[in-house]
Short mmCIF file of C-alpha atoms and ligand atoms in Angstrom, two decimals:
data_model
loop_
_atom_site.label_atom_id
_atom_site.label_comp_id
_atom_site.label_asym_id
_atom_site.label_seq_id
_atom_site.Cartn_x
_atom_site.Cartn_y
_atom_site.Cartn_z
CA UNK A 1 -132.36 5.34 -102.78
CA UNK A 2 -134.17 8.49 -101.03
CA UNK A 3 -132.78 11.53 -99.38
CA UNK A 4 -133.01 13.93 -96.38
CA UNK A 5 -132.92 17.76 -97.11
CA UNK A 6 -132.64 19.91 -94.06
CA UNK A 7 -133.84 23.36 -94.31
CA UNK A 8 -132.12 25.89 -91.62
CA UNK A 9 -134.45 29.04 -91.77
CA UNK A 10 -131.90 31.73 -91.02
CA UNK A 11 -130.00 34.36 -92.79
CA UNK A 12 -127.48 36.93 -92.19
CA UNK A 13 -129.57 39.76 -94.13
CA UNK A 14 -132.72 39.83 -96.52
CA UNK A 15 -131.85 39.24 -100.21
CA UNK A 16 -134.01 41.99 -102.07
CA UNK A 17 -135.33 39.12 -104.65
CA UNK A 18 -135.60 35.93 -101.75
CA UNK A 19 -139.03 34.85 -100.91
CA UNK A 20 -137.56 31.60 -99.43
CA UNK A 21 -138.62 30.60 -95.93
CA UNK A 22 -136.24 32.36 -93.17
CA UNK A 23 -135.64 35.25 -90.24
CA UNK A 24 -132.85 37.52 -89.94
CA UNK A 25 -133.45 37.07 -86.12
CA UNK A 26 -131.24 34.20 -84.87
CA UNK A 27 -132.84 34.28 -81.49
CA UNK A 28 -134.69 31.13 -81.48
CA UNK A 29 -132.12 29.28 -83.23
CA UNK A 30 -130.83 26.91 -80.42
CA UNK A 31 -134.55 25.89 -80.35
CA UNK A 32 -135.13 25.82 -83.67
CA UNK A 33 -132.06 22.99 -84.36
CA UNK A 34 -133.42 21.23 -81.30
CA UNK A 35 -137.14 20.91 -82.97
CA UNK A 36 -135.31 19.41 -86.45
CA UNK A 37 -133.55 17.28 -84.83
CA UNK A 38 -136.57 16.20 -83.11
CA UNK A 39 -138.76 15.71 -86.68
CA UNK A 40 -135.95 13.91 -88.14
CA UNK A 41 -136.30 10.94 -84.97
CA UNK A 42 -140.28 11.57 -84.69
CA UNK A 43 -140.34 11.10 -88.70
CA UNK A 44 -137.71 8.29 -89.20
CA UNK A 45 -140.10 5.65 -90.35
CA UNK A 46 -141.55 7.71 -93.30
CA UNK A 47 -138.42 6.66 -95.17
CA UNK A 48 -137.63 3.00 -95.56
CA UNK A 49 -134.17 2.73 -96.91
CA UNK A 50 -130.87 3.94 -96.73
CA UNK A 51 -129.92 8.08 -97.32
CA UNK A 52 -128.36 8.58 -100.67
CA UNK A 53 -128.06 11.99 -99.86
CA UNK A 54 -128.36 14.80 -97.40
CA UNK A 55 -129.12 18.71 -98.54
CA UNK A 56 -128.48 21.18 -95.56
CA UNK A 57 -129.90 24.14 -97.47
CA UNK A 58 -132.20 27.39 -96.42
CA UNK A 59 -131.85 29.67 -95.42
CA UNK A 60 -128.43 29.74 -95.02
CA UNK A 61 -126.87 26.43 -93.50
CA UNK A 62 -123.19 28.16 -93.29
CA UNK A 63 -124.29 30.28 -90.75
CA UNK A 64 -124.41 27.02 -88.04
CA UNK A 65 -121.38 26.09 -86.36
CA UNK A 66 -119.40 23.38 -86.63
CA UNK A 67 -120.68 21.95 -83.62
CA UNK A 68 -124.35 22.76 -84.89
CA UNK A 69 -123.58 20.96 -87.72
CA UNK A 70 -122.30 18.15 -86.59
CA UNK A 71 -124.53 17.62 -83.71
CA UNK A 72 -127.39 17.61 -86.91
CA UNK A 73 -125.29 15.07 -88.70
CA UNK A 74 -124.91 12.96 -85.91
CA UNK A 75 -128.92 12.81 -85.13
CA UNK A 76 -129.02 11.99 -89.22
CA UNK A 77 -126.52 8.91 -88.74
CA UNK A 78 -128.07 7.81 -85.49
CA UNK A 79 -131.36 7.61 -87.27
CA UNK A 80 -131.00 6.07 -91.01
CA UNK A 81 -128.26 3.56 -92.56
CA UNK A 82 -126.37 5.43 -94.23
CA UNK A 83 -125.03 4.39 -98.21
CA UNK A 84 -121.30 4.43 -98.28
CA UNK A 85 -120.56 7.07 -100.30
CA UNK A 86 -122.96 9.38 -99.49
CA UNK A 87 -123.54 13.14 -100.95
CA UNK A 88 -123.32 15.60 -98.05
CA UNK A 89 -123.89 19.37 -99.56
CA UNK A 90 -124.19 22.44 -97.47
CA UNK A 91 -125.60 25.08 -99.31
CA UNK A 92 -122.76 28.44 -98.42
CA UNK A 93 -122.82 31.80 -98.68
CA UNK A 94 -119.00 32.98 -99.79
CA UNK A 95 -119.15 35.76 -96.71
CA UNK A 96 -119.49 32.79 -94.33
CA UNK A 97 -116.77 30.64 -96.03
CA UNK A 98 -113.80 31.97 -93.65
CA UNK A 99 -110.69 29.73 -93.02
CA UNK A 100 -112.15 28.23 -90.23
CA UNK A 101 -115.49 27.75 -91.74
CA UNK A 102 -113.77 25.65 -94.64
CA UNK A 103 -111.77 23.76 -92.77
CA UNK A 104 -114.77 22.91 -89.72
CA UNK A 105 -117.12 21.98 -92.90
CA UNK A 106 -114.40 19.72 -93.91
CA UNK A 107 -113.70 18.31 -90.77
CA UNK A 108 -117.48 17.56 -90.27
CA UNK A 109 -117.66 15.55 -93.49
CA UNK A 110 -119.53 17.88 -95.47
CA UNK A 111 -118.38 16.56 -99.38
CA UNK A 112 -120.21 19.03 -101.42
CA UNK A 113 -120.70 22.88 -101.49
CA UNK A 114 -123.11 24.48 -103.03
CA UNK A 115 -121.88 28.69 -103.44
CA UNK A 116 -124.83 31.27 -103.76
CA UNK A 117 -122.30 33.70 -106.14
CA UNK A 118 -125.23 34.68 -107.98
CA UNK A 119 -123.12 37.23 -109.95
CA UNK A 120 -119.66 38.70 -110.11
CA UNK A 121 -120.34 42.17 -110.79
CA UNK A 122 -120.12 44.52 -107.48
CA UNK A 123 -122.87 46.94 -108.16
CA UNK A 124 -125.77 44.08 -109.15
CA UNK A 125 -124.43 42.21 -106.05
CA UNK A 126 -125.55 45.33 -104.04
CA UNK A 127 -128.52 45.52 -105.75
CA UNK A 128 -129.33 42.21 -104.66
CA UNK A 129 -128.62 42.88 -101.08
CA UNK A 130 -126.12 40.09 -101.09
CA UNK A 131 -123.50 39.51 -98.17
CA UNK A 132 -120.75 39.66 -100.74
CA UNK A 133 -118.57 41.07 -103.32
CA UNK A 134 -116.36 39.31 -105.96
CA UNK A 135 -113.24 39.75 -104.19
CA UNK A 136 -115.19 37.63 -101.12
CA UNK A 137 -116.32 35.54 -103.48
CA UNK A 138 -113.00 34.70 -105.33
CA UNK A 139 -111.13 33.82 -102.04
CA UNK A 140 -113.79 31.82 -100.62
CA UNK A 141 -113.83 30.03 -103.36
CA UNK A 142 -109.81 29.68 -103.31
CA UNK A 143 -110.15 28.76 -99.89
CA UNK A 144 -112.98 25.60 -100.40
CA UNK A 145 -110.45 23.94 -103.40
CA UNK A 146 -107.59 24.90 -100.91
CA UNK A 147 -109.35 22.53 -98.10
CA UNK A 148 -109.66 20.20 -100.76
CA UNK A 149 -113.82 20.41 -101.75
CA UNK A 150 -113.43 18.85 -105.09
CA UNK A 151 -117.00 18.95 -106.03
CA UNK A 152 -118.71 22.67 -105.86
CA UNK A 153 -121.62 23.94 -107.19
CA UNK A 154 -121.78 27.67 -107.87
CA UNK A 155 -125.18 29.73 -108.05
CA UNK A 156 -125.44 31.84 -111.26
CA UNK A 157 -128.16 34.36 -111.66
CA UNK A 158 -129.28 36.21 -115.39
CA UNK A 159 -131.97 39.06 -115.90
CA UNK A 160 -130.86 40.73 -113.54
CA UNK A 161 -131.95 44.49 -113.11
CA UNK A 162 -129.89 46.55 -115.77
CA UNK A 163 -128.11 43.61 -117.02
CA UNK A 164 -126.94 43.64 -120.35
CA UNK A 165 -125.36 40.24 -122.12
CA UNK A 166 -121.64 41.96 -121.75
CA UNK A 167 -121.98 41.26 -117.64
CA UNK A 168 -123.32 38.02 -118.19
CA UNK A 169 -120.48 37.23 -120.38
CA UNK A 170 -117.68 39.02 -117.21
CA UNK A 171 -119.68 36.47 -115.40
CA UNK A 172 -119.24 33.64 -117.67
CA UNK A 173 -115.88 33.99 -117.81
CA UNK A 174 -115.47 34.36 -113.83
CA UNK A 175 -117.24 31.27 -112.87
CA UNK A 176 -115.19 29.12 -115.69
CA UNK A 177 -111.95 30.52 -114.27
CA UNK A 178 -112.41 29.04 -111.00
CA UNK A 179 -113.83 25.56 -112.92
CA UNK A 180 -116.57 24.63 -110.61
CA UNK A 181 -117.69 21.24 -111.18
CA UNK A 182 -121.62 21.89 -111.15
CA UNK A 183 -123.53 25.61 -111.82
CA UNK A 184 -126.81 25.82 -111.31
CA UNK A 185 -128.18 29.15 -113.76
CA UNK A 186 -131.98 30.86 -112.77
CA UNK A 187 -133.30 33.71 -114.40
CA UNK A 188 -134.35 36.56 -111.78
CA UNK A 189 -137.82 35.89 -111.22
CA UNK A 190 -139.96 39.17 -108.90
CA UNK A 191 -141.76 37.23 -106.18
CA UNK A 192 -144.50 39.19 -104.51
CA UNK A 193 -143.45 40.39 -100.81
CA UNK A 194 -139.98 40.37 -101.82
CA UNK A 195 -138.33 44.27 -101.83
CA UNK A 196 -138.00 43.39 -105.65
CA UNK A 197 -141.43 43.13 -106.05
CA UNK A 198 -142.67 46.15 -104.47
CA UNK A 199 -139.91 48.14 -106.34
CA UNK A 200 -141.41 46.78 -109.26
CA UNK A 201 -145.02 47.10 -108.82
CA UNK A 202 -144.05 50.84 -108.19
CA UNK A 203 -142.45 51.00 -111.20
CA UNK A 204 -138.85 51.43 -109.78
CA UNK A 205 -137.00 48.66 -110.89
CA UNK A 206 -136.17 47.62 -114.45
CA UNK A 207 -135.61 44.08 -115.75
CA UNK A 208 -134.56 43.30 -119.13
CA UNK A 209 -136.94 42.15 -121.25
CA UNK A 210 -138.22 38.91 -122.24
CA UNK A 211 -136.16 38.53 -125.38
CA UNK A 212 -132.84 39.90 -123.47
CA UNK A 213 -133.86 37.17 -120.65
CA UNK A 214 -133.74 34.71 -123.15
CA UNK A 215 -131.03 35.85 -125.15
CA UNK A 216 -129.14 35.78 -121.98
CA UNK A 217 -129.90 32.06 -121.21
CA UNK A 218 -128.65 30.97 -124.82
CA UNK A 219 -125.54 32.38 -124.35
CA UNK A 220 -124.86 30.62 -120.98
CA UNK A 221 -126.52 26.80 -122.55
CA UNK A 222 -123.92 27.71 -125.22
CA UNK A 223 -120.92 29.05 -123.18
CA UNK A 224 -121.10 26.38 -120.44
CA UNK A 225 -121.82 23.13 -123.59
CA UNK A 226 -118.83 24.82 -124.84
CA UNK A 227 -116.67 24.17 -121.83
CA UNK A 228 -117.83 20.30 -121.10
CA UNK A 229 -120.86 21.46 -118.86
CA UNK A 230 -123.52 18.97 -120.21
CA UNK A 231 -127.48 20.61 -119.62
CA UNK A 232 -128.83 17.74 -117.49
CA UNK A 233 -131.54 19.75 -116.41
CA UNK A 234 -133.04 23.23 -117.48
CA UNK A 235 -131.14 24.98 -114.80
CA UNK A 236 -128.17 23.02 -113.68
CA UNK A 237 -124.87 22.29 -115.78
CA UNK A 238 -122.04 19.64 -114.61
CA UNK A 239 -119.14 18.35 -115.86
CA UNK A 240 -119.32 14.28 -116.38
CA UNK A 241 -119.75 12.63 -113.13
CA UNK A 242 -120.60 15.59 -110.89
CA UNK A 243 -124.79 16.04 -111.38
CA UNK A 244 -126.40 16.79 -108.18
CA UNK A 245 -126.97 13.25 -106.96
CA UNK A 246 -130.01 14.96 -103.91
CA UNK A 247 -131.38 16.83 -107.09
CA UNK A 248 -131.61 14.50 -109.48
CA UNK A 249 -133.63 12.29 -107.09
CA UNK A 250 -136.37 15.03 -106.88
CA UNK A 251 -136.18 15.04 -110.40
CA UNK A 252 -136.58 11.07 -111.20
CA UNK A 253 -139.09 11.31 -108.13
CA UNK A 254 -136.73 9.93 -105.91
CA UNK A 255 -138.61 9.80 -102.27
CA UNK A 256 -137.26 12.04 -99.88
CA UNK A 257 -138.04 13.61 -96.29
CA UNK A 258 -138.02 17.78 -95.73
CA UNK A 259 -137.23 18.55 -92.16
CA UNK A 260 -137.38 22.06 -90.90
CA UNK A 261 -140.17 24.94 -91.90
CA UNK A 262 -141.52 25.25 -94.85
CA UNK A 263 -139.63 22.05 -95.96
CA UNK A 264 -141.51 19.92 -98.22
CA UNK A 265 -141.65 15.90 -98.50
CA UNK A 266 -142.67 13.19 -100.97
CA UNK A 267 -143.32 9.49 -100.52
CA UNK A 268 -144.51 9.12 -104.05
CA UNK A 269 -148.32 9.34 -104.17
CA UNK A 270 -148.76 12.39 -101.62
CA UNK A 271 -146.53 15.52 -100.83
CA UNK A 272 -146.57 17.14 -97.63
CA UNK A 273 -145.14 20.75 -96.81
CA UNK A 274 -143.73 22.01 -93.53
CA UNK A 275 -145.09 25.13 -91.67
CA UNK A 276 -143.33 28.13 -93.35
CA UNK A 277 -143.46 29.69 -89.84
CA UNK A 278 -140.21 29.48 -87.16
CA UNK A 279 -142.11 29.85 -84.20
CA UNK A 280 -145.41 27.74 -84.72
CA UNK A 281 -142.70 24.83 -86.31
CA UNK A 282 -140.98 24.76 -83.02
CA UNK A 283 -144.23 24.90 -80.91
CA UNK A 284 -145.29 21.73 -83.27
CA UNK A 285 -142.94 19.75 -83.07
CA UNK A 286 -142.80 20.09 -79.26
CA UNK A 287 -146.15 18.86 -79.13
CA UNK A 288 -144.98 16.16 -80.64
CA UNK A 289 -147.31 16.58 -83.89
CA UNK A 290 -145.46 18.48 -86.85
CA UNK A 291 -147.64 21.09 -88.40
CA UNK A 292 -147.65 20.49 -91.73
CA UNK A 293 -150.14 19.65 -94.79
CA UNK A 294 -150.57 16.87 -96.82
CA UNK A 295 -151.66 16.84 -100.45
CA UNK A 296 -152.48 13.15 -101.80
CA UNK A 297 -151.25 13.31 -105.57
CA UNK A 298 -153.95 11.56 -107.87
CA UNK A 299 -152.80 9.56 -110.55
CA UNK A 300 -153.15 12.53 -113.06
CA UNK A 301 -150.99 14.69 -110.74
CA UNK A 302 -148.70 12.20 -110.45
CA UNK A 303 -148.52 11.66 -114.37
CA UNK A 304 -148.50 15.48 -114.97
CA UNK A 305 -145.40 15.54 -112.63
CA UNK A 306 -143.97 12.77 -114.48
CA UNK A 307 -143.89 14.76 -117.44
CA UNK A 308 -142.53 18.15 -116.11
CA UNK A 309 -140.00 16.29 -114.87
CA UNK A 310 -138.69 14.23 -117.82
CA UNK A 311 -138.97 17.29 -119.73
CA UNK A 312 -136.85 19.21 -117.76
CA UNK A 313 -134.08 17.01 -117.77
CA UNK A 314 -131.79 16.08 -120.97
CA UNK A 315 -132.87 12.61 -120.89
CA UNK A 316 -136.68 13.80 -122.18
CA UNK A 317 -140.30 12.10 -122.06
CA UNK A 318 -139.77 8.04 -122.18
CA UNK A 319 -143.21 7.46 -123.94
CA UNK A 320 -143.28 3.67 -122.91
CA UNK A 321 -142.58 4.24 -119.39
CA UNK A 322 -145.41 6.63 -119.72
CA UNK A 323 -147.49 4.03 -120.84
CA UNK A 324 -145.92 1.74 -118.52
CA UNK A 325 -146.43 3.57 -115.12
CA UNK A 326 -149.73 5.27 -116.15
CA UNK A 327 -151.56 3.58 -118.99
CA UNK A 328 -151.23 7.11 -120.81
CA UNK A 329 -150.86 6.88 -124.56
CA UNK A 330 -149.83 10.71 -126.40
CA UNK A 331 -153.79 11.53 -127.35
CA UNK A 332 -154.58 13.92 -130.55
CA UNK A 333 -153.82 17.12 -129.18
CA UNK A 334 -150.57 16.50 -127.58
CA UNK A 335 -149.54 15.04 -131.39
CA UNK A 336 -150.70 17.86 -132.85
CA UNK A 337 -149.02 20.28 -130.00
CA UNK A 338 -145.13 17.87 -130.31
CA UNK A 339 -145.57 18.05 -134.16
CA UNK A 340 -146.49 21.71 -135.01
CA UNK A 341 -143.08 22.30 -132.19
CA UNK A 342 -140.85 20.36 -134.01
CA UNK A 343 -141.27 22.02 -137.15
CA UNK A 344 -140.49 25.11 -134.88
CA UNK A 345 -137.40 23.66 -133.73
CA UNK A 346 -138.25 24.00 -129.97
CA UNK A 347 -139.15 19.47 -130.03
CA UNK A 348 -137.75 16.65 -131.06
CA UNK A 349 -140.05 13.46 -131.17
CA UNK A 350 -140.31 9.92 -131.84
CA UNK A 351 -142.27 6.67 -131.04
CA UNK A 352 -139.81 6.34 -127.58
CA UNK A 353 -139.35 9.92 -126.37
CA UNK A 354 -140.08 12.98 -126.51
CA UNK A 355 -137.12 15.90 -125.30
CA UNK A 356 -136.83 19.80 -125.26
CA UNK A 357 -134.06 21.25 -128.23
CA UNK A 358 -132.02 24.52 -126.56
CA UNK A 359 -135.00 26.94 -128.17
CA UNK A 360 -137.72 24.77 -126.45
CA UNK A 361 -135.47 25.21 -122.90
CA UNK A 362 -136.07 29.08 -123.41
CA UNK A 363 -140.12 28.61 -123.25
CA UNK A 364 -140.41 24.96 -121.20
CA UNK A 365 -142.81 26.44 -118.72
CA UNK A 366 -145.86 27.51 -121.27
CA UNK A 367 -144.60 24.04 -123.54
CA UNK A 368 -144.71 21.36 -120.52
CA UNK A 369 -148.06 23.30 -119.47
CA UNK A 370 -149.49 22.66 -122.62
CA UNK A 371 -148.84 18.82 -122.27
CA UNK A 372 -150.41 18.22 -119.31
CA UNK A 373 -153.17 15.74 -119.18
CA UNK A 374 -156.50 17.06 -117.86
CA UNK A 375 -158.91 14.10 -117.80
CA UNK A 376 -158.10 10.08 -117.99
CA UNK A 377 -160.20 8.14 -119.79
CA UNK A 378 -162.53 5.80 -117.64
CA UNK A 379 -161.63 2.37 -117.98
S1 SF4 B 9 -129.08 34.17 -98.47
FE1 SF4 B 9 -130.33 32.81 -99.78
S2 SF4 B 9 -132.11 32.24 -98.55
FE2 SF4 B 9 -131.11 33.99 -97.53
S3 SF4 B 9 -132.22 35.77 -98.28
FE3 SF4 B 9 -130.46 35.50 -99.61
S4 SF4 B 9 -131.18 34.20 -101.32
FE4 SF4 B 9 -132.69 34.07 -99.66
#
């Protein structure tokens, strides 16, 4: 099982909080889907088995034409075996989703959409520099279950500047009305470089505060457990049977291949990352030598992976395969750490495994970071 994510570096206009890879220019974009299809035949041998999944994300993949995409596709069958029932997801902006844009993404065999909605309220759409408003968003949306996409993923977005819990609540109660089958939920985070973050560092934007953030994030675990969403990961809720098959894999370290710039790919003991620049990608790869990094993962990377991972998702730490896989045994202070957390209600702990309760989702980052492993003992 491993997977092919293709990252198409364009977009329509700069999102005000984005510090993904991409250009606003489109100029270069005949060349640019040239060069990836290009990598994908130059790099065909780094994966060994059949594609369980593809992920045409960005960027903004619903910007390409049908024929674009389809001309990608076909390089992508030509290339690997295929498994039968493969997961094909475009990630869509609802601006782009016109009638003929649904039906062509249909027609192509794309089976999964993944909707950047981000929020349903008008003026914090603005804000964000976003493409468009609810009333795109709702008929995009009827348009995509119209075609017959039965399994959609919608982008939610919380701490938002100004937001109160009342608009994450009129967002709530949007994105269950049109009873997506997978939402995927981040906090605003302010990257450096972004617009965002030089508003901020000015002092002219306003987030809400920590506890808001989090208050924010409790009320969407509990709204979305509420309506049959199960929490398989930190960020991303699905109703039974609908997980994010390409996600999960990066999650369970599924190998996978990143074509495009600033893509990123793992083989399972070294991860390699894609020039994050249009221009020099295209140059590379018509030199026939991709420019791109490689970072060998030593066995306490891998292990501290392992465990950001497991602890992400709702399945938690499996202590044996820990032991298994890496010869790693829970030492003193990681005891100490998992038992002083339970009695805070944020752990819950046994001899087998080890998983995050709702209040330990709300401060994962500093908890995982505290678990990591710094030093294996010599043999
Ligand atoms: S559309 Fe997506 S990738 Fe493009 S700027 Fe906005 S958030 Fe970033």
């Amino acid at each position: 099982m491993v997977s092919l994510y293709i990252h198409i570096p364009f977009c329509k206009k700069a999102c005000h909080y984005c510090d993904f890879h991409f250009s606003t220019s489109l100029k270069h974009k005949d060349d640019m889907l040239a060069a990836i299809k290009k990598e994908i035949i130059l790099r065909k041998d780094e994966l060994g088995e059949s594609l369980s999944s593809v992920y045409f994300g960005g960027g903004t993949p619903s910007l390409l034409s049908r024929n674009e995409i389809s001309s990608l596709l076909s390089t992508v069958k030509d290339t690997f075996d295929l498994e039968h029932d493969i997961e094909l997801t475009l990630e869509a902006n609802p601006d782009d989703l016109t009638q003929e844009k649904v039906d062509e993404l249909a027609q192509v065999g794309i089976n999964r959409l993944s909707i950047g909605v981000q929020t349903t309220d008008d003026e914090s759409l603005r804000q964000l520099n976003r493409a468009h408003d609810l009333a795109t968003a709702d008929a995009a949306i009827r348009r995509v279950r119209a075609a017959g996409f039965d399994n959609i993923s919608l982008d939610l977005m919380f701490a938002l500047p100004h937001q109160e819990l009342s608009s994450v609540a009129r967002d709530l109660d949007r994105f269950l009305h049109w009873q997506p089958e997978h939402i995927s939920c981040y906090g605003l985070t302010i990257e450096k470089g972004t617009a965002f973050g030089n508003w901020y560092q000015k002092g002219m934007l306003e987030v809400p505060e920590e506890e808001l953030a989090a208050q924010q994030f409790l009320y969407i675990m509990d709204r979305l457990a509420e309506a049959d969403y199960e929490g398989y990961e930190i960020s991303n809720f699905a109703r039974a049977g609908y997980r994010s098959r390409h996600n999960s894999g990066y999650w369970r370290g599924v190998h996978y291949l990143g074509v495009g710039p600033s893509a990123h790919s793992y083989d399972g003991k070294s991860r390699s990352f894609n020039i994050a620049n249009n221009t020099r990608y295209i140059r590379g790869i018509a030199s026939g030598e991709p420019l791109r990094e490689k970072e060998e993962l030593s066995t306490i990377d891998q292990l501290n992976e392992y465990i950001l991972l497991s602890l992400r998702r709702i399945e938690g730490l499996d202590l044996r395969e820990l032991e298994r896989r890496f010869g790693w045994r829970l030492n003193a202070y990681q005891k100490q750490r998992l038992s002083s957390w339970t009695a805070d209600g944020l752990v819950k702990w046994n001899d087998e495994l080890v998983y995050l309760t709702k209040a330990g989702r709300l401060v994962a980052d500093s908890l995982i970071g505290e678990l990591f492993v710094e030093e294996m003992p010599e043999d």
